[in-house]
CSV table of C-alpha atoms and ligand atoms in Angstrom, one decimal:
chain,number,residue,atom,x,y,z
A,1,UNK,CA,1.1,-16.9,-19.8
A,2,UNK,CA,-2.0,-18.0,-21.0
A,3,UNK,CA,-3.7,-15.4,-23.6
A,4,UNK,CA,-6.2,-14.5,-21.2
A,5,UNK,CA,-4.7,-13.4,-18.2
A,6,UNK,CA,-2.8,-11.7,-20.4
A,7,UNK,CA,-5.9,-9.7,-21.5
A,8,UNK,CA,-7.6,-9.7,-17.9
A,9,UNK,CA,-4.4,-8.0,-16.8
A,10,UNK,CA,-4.1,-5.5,-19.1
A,11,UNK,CA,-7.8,-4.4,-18.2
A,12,UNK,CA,-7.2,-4.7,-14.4
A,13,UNK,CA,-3.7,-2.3,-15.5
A,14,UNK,CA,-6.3,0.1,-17.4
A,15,UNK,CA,-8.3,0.2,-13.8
A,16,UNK,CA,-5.6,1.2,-11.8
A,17,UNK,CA,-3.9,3.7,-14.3
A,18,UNK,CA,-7.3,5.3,-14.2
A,19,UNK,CA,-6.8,6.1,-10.3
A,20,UNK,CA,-2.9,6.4,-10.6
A,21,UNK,CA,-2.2,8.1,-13.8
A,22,UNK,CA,1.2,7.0,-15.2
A,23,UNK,CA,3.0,7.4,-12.5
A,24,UNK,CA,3.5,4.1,-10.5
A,25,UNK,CA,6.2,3.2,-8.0
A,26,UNK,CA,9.1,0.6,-8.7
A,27,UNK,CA,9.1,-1.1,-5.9
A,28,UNK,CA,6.2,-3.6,-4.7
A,29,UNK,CA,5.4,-5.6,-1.7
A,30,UNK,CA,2.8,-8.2,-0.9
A,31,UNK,CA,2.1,-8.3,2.8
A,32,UNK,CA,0.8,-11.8,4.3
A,33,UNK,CA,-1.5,-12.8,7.2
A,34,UNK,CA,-1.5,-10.0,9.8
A,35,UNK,CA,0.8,-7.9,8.1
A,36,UNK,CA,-1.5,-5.5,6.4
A,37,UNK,CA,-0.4,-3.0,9.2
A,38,UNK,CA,2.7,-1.6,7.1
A,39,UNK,CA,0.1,0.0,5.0
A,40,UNK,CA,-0.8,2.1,7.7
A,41,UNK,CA,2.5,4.0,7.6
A,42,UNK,CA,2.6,4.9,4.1
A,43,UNK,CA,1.4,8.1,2.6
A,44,UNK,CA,-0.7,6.8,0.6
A,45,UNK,CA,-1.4,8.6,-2.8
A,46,UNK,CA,-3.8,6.0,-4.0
A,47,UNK,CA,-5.9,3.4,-2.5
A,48,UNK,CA,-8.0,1.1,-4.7
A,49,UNK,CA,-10.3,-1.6,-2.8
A,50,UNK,CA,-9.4,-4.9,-5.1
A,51,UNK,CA,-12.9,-5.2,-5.9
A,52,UNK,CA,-12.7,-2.3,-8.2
A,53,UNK,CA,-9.7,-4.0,-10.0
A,54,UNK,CA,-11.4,-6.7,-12.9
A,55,UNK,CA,-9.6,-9.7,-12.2
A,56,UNK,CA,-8.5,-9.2,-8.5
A,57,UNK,CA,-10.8,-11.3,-6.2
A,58,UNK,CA,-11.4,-10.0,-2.4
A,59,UNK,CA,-9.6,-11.8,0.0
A,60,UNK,CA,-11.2,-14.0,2.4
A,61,UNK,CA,-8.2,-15.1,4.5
A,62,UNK,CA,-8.3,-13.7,8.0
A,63,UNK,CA,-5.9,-10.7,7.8
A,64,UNK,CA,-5.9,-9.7,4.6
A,65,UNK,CA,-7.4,-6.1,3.7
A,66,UNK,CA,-8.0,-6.8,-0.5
A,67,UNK,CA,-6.8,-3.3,-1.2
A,68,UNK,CA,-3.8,-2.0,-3.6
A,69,UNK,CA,-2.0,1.0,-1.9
A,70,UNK,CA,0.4,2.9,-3.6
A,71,UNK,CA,2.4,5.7,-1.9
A,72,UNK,CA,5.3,6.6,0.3
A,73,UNK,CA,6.9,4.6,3.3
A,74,UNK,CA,9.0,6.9,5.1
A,75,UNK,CA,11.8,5.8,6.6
A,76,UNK,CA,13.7,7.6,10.5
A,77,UNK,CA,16.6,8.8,8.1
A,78,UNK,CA,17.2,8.9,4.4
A,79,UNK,CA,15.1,8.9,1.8
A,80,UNK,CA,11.0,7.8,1.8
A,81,UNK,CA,10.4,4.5,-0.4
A,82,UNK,CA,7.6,5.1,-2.7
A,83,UNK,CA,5.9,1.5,-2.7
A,84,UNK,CA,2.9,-0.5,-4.0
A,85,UNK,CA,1.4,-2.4,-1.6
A,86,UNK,CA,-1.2,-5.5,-1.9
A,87,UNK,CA,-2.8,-5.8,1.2
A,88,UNK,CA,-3.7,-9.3,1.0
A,89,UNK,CA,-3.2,-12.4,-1.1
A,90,UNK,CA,-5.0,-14.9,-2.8
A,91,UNK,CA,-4.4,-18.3,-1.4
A,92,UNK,CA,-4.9,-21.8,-3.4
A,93,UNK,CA,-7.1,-22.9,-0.3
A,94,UNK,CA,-9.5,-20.1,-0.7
A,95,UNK,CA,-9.9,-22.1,-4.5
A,96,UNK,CA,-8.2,-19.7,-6.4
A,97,UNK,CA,-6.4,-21.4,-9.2
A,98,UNK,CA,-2.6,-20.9,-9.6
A,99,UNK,CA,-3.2,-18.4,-12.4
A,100,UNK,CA,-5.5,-16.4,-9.6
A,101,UNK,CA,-2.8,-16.8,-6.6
A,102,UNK,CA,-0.4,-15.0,-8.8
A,103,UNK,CA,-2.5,-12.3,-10.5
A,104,UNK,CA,-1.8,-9.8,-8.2
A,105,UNK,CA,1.7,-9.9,-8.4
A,106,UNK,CA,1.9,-10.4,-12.3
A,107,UNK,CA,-0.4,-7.3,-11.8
A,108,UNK,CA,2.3,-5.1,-10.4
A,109,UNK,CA,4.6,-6.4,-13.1
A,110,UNK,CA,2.2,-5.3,-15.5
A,111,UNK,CA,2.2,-1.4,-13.8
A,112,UNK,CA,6.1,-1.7,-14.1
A,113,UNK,CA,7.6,-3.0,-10.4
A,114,UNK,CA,10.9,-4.2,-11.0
A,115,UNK,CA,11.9,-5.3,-7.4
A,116,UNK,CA,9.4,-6.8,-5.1
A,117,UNK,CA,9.0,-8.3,-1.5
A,118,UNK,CA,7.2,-11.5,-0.9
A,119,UNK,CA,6.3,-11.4,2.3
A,120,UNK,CA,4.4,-14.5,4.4
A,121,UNK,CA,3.9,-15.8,8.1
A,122,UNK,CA,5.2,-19.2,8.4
A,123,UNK,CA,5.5,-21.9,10.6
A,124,UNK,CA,9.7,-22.3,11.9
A,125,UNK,CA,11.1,-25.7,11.3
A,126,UNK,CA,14.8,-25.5,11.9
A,127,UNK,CA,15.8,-25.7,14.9
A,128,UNK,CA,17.4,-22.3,15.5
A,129,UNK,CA,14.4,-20.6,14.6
A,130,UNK,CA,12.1,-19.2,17.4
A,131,UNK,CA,8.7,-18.2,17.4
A,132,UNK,CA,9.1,-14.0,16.9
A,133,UNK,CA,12.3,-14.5,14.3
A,134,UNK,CA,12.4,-13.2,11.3
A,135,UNK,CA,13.7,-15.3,7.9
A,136,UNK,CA,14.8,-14.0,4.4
A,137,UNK,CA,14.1,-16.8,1.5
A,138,UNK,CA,17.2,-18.5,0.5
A,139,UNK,CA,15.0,-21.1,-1.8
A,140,UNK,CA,11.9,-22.6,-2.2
A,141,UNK,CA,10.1,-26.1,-2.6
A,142,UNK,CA,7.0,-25.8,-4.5
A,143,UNK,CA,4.9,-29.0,-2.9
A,144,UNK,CA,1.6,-27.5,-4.2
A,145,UNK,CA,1.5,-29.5,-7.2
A,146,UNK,CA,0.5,-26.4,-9.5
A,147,UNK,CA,2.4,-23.6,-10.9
A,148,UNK,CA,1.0,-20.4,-12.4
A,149,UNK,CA,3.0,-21.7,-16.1
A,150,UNK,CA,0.4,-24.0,-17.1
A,151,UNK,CA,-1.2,-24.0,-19.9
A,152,UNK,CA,-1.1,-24.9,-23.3
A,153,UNK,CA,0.7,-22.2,-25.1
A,154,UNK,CA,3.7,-19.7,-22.8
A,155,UNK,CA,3.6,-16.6,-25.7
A,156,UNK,CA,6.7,-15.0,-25.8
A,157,UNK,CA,7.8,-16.3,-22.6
A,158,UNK,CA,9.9,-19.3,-22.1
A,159,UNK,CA,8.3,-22.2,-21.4
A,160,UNK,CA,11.2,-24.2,-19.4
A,161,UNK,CA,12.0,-20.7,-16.9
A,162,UNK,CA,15.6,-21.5,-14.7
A,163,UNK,CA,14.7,-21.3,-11.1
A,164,UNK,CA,18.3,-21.8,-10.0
A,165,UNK,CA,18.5,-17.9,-8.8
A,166,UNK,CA,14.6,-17.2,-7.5
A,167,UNK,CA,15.2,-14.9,-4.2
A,168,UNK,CA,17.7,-12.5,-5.5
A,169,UNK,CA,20.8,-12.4,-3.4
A,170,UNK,CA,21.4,-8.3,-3.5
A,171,UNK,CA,17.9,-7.6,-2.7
A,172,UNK,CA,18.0,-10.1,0.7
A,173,UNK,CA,21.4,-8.7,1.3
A,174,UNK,CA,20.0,-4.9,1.3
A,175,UNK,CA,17.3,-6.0,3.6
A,176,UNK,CA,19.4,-7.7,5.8
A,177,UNK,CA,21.5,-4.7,6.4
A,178,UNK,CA,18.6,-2.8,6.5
A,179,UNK,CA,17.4,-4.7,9.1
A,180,UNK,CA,20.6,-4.6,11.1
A,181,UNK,CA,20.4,-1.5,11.3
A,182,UNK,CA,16.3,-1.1,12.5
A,183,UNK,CA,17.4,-4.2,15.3
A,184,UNK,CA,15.8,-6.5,13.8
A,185,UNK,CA,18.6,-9.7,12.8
A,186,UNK,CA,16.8,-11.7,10.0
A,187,UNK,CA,18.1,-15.2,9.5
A,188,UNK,CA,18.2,-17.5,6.1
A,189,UNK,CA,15.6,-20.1,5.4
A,190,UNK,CA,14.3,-22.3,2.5
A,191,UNK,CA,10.5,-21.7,2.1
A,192,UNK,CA,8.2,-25.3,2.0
A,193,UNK,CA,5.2,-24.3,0.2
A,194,UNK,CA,2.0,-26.1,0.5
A,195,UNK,CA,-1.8,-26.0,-0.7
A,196,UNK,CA,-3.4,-26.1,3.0
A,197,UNK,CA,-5.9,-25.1,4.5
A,198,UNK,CA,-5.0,-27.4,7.0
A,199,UNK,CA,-2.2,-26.8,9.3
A,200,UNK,CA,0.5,-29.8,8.5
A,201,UNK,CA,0.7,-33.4,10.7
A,202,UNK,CA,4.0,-33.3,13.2
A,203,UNK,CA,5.1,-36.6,10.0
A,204,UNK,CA,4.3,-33.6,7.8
A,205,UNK,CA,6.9,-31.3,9.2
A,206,UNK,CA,9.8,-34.2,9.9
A,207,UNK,CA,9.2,-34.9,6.4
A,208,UNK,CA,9.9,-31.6,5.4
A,209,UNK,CA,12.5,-31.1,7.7
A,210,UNK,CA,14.0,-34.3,5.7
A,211,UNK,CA,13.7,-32.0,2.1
A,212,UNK,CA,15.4,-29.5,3.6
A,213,UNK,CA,12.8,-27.0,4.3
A,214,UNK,CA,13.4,-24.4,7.3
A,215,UNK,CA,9.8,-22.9,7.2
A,216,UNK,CA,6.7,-23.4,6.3
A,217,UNK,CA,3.2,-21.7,4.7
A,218,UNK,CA,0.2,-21.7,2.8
A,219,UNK,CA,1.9,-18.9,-0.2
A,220,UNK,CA,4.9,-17.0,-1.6
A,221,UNK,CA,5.2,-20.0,-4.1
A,222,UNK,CA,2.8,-19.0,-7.0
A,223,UNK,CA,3.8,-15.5,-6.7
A,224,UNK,CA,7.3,-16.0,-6.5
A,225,UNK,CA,7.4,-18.2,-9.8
A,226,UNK,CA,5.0,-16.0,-11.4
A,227,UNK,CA,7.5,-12.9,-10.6
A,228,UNK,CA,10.2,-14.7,-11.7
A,229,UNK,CA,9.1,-15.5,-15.3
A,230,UNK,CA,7.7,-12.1,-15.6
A,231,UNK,CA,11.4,-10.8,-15.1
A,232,UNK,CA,11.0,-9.2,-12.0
A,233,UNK,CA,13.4,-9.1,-9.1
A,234,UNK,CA,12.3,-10.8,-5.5
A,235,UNK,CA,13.2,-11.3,-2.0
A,236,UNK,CA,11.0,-12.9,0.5
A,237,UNK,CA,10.7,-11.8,4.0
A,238,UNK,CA,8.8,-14.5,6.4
A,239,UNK,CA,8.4,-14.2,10.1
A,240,UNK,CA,7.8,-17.2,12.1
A,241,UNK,CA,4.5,-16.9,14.0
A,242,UNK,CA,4.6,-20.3,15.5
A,243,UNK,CA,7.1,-22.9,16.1
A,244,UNK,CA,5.7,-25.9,13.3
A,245,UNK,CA,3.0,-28.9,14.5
A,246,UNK,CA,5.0,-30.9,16.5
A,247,UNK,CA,7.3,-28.6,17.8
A,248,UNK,CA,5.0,-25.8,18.5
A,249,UNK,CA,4.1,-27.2,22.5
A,250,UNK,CA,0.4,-26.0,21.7
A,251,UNK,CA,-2.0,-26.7,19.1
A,252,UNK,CA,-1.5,-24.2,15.9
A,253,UNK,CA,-4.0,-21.4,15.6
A,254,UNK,CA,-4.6,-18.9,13.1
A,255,UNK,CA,-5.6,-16.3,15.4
A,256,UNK,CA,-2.4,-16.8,17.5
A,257,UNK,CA,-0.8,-16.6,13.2
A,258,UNK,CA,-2.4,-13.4,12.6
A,259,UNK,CA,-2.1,-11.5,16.2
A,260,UNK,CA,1.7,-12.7,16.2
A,261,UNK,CA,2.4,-11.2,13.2
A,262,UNK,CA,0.4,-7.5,13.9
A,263,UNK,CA,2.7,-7.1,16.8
A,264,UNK,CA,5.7,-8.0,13.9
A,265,UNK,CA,4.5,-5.1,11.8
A,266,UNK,CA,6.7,-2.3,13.3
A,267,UNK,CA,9.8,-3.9,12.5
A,268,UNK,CA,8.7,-5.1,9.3
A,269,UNK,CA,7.6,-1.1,8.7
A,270,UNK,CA,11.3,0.3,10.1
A,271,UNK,CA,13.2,-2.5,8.2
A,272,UNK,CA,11.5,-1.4,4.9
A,273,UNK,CA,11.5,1.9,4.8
A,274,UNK,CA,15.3,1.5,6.1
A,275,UNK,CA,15.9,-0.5,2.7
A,276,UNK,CA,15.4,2.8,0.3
A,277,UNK,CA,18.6,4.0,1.5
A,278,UNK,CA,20.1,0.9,0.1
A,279,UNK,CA,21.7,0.7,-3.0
A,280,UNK,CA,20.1,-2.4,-4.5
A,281,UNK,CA,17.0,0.1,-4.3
A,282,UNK,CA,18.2,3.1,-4.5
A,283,UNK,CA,17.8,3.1,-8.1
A,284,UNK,CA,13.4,3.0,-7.2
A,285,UNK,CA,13.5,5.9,-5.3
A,286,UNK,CA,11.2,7.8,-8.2
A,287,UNK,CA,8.2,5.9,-9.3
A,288,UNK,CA,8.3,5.0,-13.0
A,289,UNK,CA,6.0,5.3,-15.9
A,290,UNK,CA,3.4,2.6,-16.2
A,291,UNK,CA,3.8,0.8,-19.4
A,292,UNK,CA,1.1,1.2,-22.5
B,301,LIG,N1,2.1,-23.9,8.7
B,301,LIG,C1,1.6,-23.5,7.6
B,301,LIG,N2,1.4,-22.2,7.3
B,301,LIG,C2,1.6,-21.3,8.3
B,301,LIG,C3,2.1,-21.7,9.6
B,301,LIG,C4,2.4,-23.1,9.8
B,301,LIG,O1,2.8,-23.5,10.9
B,301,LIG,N3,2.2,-20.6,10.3
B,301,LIG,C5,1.9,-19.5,9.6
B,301,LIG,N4,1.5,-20.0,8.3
């Protein structure tokens, strides 16, 4: 990591402990386009506009609230999830550089999540995927032609990270399960990711189709690498607000992305809270101590 995100971290980490104290959760989620809703089930103990984090731009994608939540998602049964939540991303199309798109998520690292969920609205490729579905990341394809490990000198880190294991098999099989058991099935896909802001060409998809992608979006990629080196633990939940340009039978719209995926926030709510009483995250069910 370049030496000054480092720094700009460790001052937006300062801003946050001043409004948290120590105590942070484990657990962390990003929540894409139109999925800001599961906020509004947590109890929140802490809710910190991004603007008054140095370093953490406001959003300006449709759908995104720019606010860090930290609290409690409580689940029908079991145990509550304490969770920190950002409400909204940073997108490489808004002209936020790799180092930028990632920030927030190298943020929670820095306040000590271990296990975090990427989650996104995507386009569905595959052909058994509908419009309404919901798809945990098997794998990626970084097509943005950037990564957040730029830069002339890594630190500590290593420079040459393994990306053979990205989406973390227990974690996607807890929130599988955990979704079985909220009624909402969740099927397998491999994520395309792409710079945007422009929805893709119907050539676009078949090409990516070709590469082996099942979905596609505008995201998850620069925070899911960025997680990754920064040795945290991720699973990526994406639900399909449209079929892909050239299947979709109408023009995409990101209205239509955003509505579609409010009306997915209930299940996304039940399925996560449902997840604490799983034992790939049992081990979060106390928030930690954010580090010095
Ligand atoms: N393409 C790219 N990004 C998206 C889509 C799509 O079809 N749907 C939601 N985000």
């Amino acid at each position: 990591m370049k030496p000054e995100v480092r720094l700009a971290l460790d001052r937006a980490a300062d801003a946050v402990r001043r409004r948290t104290g120590a105590s942070f959760p484990r657990v962390g989620v990003v929540l894409g386009s139109g999925l800001a809703g599961v906020s509004d089930a947590v109890a929140s103990e802490v809710e910190i506009p991004y603007r008054a984090i140095p370093g953490l731009a406001g959003c300006t994608a449709p759908g995104h609230r720019s606010r860090l939540v930290a609290g409690r998602l409580p689940a029908a049964t079991g145990p509550d999830l304490p969770v920190a939540l950002l409400c909204g991303r940073h997108h490489l199309y808004e002209g936020h550089d790799a180092d930028s798109a990632a920030f927030g998520v190298r943020l929670l690292g820095t306040l000590g999540v271990r296990k975090l969920v990427i989650t996104a609205a995507v386009g569905a490729i595959r052909s058994d995927l509908h419009a309404g579905d919901f798809a945990l990341l098997r794998d990626h394809l970084n097509l943005t032609g950037t990564s957040p490990l730029e830069g002339a000198e890594p630190g500590p880190e290593p420079r040459f990270p393994d990306m053979t294991r990205v989406w973390d098999p227990e974690l996607s099989a807890a929130l599988r399960r955990a979704g079985e058991r909220t009624g909402t099935e969740l099927s397998t896909g491999v994520y395309a990711g792409l710079r945007g802001p422009q929805f893709e060409t119907p050539a676009e998809i078949r090409m990516l189709a070709a590469m082996g992608a099942d979905v596609v979006g505008m995201s998850v990629v620069m925070e899911a690498i960025a997680a990754r080196h920064a040795g945290l633990r991720i699973a990526g939940i994406t639900f399909c607000s449209n079929l892909a340009a050239g299947i979709s039978p109408v023009p995409l719209d990101a209205a239509h992305v955003n509505e579609a995926a409010a009306r997915a926030v209930p299940r996304l709510t039940a399925l996560l809270a449902a997840a604490a009483s799983e034992p790939a995250f049992a081990g979060q069910l106390r928030c930690g101590t954010i580090p010095p």
